[in-house]
Tab-separated table of N, CA and C in Angstrom:
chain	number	residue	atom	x	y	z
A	1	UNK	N	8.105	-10.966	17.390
A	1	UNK	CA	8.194	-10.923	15.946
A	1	UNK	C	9.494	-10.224	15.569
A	2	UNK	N	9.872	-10.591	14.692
A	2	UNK	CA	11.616	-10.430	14.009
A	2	UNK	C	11.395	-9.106	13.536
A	3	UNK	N	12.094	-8.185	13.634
A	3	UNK	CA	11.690	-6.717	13.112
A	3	UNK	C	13.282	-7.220	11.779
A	4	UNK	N	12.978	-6.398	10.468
A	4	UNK	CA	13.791	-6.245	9.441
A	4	UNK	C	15.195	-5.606	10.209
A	5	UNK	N	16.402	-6.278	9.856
A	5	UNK	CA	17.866	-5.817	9.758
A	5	UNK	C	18.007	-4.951	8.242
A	6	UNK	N	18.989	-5.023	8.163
A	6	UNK	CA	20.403	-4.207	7.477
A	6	UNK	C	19.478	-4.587	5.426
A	7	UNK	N	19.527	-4.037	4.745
A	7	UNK	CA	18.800	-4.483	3.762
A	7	UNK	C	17.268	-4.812	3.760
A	8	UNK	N	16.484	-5.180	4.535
A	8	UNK	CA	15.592	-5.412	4.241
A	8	UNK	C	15.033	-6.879	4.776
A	9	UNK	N	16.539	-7.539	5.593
A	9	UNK	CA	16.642	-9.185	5.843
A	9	UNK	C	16.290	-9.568	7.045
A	10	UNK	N	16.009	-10.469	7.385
A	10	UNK	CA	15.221	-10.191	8.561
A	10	UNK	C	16.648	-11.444	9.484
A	11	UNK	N	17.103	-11.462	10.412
A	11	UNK	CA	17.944	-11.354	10.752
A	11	UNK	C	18.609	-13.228	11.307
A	12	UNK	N	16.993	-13.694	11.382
A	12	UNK	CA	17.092	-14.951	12.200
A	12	UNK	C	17.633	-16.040	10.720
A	13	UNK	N	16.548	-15.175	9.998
A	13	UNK	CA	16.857	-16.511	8.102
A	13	UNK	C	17.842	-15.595	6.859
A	14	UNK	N	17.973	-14.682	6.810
A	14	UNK	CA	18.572	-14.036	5.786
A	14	UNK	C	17.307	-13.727	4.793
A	15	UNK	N	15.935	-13.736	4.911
A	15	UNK	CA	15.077	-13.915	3.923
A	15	UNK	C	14.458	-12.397	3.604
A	16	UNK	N	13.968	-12.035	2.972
A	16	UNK	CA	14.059	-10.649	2.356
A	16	UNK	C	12.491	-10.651	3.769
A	17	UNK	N	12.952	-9.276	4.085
A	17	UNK	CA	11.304	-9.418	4.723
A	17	UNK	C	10.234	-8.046	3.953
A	18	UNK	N	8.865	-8.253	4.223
A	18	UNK	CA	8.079	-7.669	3.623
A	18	UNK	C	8.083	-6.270	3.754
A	19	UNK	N	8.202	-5.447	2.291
A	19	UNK	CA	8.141	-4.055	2.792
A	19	UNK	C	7.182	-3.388	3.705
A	20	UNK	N	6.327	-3.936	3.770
A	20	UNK	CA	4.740	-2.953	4.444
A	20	UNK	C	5.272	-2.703	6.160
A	21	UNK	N	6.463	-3.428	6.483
A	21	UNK	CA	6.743	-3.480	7.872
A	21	UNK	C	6.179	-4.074	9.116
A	22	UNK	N	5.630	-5.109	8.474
A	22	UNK	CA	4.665	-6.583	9.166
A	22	UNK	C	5.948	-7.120	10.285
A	23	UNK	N	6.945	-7.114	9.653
A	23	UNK	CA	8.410	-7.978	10.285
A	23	UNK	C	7.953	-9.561	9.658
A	24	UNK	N	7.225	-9.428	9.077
A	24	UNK	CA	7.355	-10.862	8.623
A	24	UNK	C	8.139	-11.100	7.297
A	25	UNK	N	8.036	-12.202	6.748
A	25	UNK	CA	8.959	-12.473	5.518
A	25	UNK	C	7.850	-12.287	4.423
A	26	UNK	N	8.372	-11.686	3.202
A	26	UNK	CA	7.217	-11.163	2.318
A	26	UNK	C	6.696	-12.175	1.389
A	27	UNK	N	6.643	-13.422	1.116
A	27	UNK	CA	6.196	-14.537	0.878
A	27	UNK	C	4.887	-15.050	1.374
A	28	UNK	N	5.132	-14.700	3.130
A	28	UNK	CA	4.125	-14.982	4.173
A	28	UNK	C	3.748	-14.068	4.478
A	29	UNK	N	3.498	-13.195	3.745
A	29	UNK	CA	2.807	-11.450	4.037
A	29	UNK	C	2.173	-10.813	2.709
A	30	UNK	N	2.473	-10.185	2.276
A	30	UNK	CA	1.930	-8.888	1.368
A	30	UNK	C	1.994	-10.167	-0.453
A	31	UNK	N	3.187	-10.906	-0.176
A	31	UNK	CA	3.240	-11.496	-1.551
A	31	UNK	C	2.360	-12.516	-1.679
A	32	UNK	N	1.312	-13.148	-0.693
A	32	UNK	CA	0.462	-13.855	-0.624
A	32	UNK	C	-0.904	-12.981	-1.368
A	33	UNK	N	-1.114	-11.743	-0.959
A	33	UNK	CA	-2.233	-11.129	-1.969
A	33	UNK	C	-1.174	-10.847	-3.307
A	34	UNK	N	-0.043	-10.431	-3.305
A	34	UNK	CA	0.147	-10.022	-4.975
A	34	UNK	C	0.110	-11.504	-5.954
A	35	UNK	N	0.271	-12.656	-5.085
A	35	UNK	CA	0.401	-13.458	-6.318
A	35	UNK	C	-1.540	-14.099	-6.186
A	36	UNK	N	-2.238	-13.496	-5.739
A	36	UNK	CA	-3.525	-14.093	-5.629
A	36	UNK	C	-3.631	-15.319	-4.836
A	37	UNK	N	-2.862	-15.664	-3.771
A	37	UNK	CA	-3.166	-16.351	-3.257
A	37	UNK	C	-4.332	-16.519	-1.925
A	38	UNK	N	-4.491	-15.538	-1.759
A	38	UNK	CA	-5.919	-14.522	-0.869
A	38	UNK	C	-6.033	-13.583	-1.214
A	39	UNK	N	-7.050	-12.890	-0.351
A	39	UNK	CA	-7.528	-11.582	-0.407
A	39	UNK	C	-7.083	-10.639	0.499
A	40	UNK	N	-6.982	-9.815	0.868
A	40	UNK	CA	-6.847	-9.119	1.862
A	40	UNK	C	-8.171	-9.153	2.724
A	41	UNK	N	-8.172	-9.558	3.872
A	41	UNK	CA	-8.702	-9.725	4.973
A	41	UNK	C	-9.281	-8.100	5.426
A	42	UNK	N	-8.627	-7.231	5.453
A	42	UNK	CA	-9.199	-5.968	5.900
A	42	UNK	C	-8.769	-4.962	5.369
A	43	UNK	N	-9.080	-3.900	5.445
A	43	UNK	CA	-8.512	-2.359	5.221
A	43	UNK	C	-7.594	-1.995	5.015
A	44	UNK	N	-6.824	-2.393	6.225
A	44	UNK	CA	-5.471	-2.471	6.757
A	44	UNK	C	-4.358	-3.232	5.766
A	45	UNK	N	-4.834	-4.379	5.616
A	45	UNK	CA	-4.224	-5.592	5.189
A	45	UNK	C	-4.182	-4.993	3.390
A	46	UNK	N	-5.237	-4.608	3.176
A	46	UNK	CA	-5.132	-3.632	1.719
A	46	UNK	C	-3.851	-2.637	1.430
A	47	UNK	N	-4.000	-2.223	2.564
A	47	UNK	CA	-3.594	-0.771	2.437
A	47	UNK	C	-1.834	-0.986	2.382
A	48	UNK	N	-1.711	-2.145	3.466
A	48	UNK	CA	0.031	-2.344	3.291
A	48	UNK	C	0.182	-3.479	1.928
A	49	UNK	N	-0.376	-3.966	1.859
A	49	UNK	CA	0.216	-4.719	0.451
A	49	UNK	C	0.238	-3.951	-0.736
A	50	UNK	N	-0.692	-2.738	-0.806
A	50	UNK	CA	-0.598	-1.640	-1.649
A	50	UNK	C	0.915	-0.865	-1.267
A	51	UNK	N	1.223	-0.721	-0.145
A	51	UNK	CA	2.529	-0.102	-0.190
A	51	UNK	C	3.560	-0.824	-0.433
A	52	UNK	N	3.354	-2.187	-0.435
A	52	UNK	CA	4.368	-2.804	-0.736
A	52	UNK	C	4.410	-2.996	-2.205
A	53	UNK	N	3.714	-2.917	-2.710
A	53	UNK	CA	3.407	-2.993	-4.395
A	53	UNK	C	3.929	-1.959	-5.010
A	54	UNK	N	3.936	-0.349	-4.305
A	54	UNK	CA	4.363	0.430	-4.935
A	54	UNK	C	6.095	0.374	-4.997
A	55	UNK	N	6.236	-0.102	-3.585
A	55	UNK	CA	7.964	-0.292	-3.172
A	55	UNK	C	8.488	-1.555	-4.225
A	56	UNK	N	7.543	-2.490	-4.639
A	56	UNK	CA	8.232	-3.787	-5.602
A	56	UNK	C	7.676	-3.558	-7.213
A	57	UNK	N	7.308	-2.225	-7.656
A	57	UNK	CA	6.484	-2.070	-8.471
A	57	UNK	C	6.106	-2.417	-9.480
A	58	UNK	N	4.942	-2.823	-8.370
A	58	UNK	CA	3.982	-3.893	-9.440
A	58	UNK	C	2.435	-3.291	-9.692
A	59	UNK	N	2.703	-2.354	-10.784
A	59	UNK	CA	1.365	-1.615	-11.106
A	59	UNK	C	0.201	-2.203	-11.456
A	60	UNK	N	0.046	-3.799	-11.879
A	60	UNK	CA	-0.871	-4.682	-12.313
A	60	UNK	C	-1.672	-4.451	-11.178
A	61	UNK	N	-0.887	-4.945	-9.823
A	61	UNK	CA	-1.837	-5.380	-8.473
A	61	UNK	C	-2.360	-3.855	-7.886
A	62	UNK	N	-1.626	-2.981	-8.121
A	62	UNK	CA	-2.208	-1.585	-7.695
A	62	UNK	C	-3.375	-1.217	-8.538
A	63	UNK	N	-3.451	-1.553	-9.837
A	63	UNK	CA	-4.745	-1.430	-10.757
A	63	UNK	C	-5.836	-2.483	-10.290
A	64	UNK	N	-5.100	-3.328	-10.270
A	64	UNK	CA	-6.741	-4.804	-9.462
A	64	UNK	C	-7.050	-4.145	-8.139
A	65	UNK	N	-6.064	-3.596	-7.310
A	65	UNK	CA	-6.717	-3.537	-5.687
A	65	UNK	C	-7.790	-2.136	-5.735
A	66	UNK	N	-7.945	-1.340	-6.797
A	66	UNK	CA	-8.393	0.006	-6.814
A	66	UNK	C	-9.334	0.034	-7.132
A	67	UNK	N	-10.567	0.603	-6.231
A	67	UNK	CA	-11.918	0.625	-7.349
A	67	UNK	C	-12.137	1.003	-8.432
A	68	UNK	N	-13.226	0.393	-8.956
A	68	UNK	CA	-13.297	0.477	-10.468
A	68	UNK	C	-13.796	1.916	-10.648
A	69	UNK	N	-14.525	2.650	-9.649
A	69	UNK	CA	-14.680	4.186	-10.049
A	69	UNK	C	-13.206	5.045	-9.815
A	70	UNK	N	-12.665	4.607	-9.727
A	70	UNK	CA	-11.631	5.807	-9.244
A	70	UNK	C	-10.154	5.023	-9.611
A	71	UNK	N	-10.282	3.810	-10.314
A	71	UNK	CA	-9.002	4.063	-10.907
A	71	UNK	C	-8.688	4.663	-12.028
A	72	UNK	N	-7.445	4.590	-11.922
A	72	UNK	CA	-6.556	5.368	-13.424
A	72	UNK	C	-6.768	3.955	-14.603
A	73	UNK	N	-6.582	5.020	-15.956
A	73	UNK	CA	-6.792	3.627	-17.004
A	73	UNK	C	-5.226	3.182	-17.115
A	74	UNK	N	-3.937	3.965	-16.374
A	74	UNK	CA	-2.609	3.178	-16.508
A	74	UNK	C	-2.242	3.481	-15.348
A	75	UNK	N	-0.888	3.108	-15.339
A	75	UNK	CA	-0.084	3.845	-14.033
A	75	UNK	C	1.566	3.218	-14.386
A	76	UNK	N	2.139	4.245	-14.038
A	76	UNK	CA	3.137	4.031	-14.598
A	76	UNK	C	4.473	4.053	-13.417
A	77	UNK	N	4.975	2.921	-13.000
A	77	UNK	CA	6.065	3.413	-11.480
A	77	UNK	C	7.080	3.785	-12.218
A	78	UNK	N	8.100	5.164	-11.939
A	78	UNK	CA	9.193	4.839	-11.343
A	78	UNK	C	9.980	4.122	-10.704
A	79	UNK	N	10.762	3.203	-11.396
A	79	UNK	CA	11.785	2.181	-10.565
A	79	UNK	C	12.897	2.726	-9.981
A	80	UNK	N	13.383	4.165	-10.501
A	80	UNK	CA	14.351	4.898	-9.814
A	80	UNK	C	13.470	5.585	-8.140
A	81	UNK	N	12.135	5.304	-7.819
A	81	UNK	CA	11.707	5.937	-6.713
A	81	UNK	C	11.537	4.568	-5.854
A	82	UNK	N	12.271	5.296	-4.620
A	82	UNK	CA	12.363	4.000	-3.602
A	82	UNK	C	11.536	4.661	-2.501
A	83	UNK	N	11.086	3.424	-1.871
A	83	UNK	CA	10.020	3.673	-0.894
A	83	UNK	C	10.375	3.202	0.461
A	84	UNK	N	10.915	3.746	1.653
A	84	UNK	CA	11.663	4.020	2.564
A	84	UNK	C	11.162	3.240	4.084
A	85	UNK	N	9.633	3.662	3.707
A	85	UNK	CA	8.819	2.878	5.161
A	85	UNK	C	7.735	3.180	5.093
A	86	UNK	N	6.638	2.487	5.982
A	86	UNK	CA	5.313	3.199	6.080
A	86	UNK	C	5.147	3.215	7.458
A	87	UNK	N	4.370	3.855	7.930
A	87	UNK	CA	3.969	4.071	8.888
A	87	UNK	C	2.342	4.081	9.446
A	88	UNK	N	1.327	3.363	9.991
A	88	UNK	CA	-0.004	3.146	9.774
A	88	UNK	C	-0.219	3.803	11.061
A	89	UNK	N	-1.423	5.335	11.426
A	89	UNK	CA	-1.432	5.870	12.236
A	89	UNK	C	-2.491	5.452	13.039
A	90	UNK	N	-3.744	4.996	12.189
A	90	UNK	CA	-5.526	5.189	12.692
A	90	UNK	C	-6.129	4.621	11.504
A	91	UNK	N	-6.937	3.152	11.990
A	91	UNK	CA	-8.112	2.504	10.885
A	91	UNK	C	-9.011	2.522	11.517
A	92	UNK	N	-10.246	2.910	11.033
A	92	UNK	CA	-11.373	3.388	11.269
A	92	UNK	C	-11.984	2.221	10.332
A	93	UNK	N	-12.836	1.183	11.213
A	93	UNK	CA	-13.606	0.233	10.384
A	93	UNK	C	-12.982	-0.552	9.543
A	94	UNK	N	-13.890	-0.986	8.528
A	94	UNK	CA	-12.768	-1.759	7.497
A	94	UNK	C	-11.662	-3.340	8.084
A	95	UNK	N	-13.093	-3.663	8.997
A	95	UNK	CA	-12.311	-4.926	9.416
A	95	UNK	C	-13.087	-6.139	8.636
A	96	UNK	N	-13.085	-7.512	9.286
A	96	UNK	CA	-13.629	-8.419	8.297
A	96	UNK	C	-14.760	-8.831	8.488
A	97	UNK	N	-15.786	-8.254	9.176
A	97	UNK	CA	-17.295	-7.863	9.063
A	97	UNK	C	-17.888	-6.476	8.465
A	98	UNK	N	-17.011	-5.444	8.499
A	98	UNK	CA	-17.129	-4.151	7.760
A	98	UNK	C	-17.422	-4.196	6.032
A	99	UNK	N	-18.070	-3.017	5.515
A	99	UNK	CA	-17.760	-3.136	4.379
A	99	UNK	C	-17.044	-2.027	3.917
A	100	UNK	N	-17.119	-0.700	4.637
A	100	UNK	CA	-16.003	0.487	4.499
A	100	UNK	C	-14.972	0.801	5.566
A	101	UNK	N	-13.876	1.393	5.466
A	101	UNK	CA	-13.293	1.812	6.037
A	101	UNK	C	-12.053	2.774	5.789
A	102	UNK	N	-11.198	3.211	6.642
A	102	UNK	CA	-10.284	4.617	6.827
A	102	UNK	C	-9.151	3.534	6.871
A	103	UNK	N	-8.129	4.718	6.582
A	103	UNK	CA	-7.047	4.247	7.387
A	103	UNK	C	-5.920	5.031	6.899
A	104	UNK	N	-5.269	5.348	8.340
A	104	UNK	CA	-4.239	7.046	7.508
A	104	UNK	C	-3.050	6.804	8.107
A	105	UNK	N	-2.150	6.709	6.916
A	105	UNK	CA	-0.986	6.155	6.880
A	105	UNK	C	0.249	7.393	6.105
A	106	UNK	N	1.183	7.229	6.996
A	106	UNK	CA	2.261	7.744	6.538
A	106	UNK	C	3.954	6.878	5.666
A	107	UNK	N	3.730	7.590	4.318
A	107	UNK	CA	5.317	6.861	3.791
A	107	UNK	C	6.352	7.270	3.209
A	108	UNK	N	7.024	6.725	3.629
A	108	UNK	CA	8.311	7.690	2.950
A	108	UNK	C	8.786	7.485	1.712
A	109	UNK	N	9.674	8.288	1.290
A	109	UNK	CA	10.372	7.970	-0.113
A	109	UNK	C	11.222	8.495	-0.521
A	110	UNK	N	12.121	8.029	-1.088
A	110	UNK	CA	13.502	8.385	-2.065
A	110	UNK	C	12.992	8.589	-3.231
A	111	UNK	N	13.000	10.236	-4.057
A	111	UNK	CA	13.022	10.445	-5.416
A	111	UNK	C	14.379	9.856	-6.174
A	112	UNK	N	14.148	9.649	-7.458
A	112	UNK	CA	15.041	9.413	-8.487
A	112	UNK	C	16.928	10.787	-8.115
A	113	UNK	N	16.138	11.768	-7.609
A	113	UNK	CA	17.136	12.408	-7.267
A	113	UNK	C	17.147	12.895	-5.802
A	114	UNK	N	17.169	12.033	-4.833
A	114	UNK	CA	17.724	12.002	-4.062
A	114	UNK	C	16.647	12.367	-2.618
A	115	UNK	N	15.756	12.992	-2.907
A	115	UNK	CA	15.024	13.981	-1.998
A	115	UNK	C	13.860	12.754	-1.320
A	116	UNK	N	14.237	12.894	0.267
A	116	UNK	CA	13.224	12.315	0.405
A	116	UNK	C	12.335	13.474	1.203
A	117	UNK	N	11.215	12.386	0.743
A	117	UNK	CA	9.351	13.168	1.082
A	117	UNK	C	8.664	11.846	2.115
A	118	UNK	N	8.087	12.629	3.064
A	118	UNK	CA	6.999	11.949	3.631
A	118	UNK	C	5.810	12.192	3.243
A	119	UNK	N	4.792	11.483	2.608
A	119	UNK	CA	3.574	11.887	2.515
A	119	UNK	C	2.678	11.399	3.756
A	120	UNK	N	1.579	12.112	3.744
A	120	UNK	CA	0.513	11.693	4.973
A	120	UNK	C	-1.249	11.185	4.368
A	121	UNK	N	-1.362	10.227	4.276
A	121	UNK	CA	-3.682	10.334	3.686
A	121	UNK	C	-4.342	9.440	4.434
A	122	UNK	N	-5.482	9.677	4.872
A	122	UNK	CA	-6.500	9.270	5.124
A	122	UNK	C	-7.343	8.477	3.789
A	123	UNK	N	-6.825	7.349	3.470
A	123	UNK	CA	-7.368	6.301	2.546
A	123	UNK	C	-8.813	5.959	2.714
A	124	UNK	N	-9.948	5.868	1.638
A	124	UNK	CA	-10.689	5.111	2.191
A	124	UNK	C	-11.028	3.436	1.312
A	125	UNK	N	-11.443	3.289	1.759
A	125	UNK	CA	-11.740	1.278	1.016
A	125	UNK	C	-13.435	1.077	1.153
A	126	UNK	N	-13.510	0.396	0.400
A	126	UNK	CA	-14.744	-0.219	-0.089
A	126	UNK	C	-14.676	-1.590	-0.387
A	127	UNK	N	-15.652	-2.368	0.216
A	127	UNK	CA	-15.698	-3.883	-0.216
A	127	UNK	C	-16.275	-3.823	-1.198
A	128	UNK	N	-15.776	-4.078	-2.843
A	128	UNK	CA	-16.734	-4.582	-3.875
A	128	UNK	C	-16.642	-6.422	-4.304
A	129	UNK	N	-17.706	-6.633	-4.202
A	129	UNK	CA	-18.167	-8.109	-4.545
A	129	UNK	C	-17.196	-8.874	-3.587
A	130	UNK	N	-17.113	-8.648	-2.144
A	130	UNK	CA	-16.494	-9.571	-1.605
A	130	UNK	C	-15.159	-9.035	-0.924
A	131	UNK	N	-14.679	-8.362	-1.906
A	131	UNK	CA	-13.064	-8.062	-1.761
A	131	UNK	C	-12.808	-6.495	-1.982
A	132	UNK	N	-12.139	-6.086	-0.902
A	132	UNK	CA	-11.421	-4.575	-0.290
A	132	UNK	C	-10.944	-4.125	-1.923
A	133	UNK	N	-11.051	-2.740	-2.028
A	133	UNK	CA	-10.876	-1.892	-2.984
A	133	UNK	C	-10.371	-0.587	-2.467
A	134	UNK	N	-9.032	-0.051	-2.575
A	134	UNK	CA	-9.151	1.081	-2.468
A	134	UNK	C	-9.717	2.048	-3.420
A	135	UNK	N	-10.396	3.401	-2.306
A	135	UNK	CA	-11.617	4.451	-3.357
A	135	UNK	C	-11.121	5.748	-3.018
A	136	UNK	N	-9.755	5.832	-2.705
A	136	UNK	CA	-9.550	7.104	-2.705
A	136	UNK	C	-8.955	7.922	-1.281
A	137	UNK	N	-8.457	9.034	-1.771
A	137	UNK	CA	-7.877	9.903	-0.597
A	137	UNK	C	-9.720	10.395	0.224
A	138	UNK	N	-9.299	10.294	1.451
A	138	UNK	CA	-11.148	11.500	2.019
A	138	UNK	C	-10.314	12.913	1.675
A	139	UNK	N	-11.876	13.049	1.093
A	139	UNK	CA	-11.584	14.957	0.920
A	139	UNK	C	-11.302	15.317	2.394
A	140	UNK	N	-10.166	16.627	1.387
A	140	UNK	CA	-10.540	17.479	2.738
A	140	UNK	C	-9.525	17.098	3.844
A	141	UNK	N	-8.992	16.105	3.607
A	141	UNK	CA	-7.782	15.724	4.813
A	141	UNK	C	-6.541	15.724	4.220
A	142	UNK	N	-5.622	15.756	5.227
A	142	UNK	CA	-3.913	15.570	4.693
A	142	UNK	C	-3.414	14.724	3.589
A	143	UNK	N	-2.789	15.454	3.208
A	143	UNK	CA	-2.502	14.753	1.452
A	143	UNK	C	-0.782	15.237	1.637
A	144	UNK	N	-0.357	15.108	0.380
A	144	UNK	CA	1.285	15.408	-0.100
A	144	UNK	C	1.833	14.652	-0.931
A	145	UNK	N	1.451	14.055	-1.927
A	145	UNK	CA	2.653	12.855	-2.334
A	145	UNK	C	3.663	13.418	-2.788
A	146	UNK	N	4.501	12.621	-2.724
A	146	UNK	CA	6.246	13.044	-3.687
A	146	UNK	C	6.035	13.076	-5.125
A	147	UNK	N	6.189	14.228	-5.468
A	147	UNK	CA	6.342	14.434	-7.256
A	147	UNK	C	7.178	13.167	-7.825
A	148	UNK	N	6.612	12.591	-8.885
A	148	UNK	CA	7.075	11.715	-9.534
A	148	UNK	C	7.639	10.116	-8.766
A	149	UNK	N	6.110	10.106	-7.819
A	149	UNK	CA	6.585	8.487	-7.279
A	149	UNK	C	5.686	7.376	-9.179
A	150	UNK	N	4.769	8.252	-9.490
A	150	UNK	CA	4.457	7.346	-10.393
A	150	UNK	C	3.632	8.276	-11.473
A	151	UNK	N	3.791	7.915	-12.450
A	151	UNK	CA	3.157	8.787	-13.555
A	151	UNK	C	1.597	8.547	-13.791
A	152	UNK	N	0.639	9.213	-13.024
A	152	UNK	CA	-0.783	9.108	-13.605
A	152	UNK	C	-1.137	8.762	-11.769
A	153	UNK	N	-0.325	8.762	-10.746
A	153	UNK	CA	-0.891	8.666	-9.974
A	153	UNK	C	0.480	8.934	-8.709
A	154	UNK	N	0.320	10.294	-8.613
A	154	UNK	CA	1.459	11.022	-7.879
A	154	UNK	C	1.597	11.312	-6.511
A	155	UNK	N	0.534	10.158	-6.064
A	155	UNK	CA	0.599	10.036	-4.270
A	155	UNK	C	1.233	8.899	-3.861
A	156	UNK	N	1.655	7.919	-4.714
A	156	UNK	CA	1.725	6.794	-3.939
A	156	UNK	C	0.840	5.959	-3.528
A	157	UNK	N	1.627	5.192	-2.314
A	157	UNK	CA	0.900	4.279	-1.265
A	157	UNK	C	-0.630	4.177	-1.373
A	158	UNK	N	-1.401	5.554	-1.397
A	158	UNK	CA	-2.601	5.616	-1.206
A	158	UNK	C	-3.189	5.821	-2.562
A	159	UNK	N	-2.840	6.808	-3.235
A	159	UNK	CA	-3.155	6.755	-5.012
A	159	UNK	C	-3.541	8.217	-5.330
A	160	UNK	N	-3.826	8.659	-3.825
A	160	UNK	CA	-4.726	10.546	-4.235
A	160	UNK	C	-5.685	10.028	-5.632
């Protein structure tokens, strides 16, 4: 599999490849759930198209992918905050016979002024009516987001 070059391009086509760090091209990856063309298949598969949503920010699909108990009533991105990489450590469940699951992921980021932050969470997901929802940071475990990746929801990737 083609790992991303210089920009973001993946090296064999010139074609933008997907932020979540699939190495695939983001058309045939993460932009297949933002434009509704599926679902996310698992936990996992949630969890990076959510990071890629925050990196192309598109707060619509971060409000649909979030459970309905625990989302925010807005969310607001920063387009001056760039989102650097993710990193997926440990998914616990949350495959496509599951109906919950973990999954603790690390991402980076460029503030508006300059500073980058790694944050670290243990996500969890919930299948409602069919389809993966993220429900939140697990208490009690590693947290950090970067001040001001988004207004009303200041973790990022995962949402805290």
């Amino acid at each position: 599999m083609s790992r991303p070059g210089p920009a973001g391009l993946l090296p064999a086509s010139g074609e933008k490849a997907c932020p979540c760090g699939s190495g695939r091209r983001y058309p045939a990856c993460c932009g297949l759930l933002h434009d509704g063309i599926r679902r996310a298949r698992t936990a996992e598969e949630l969890m990076r198209s959510r990071y890629s949503a925050f990196a192309l920010h598109l707060a619509g699909y971060l409000l649909t992918s979030w459970h309905p108990d625990t989302r925010p009533g807005q969310l607001q991105l920063d387009p001056q905050h760039t989102w650097l990489g993710l990193r997926i450590h440990q998914v616990t469940g949350g495959g496509a016979d599951d109906d919950h699951g973990t999954v603790t992921f690390t991402a980076r980021s460029r503030s508006r002024s300059g500073v980058v932050t790694a944050m670290t969470e243990r996500s969890r997901f919930v299948r409602v009516r069919g389809e993966w929802r993220y429900a939140g940071e697990v208490p009690g475990e590693p947290g950090g987001g970067p001040a001001g990746a988004a207004s009303g929801d200041p973790a990022g990737p995962g949402g805290h």
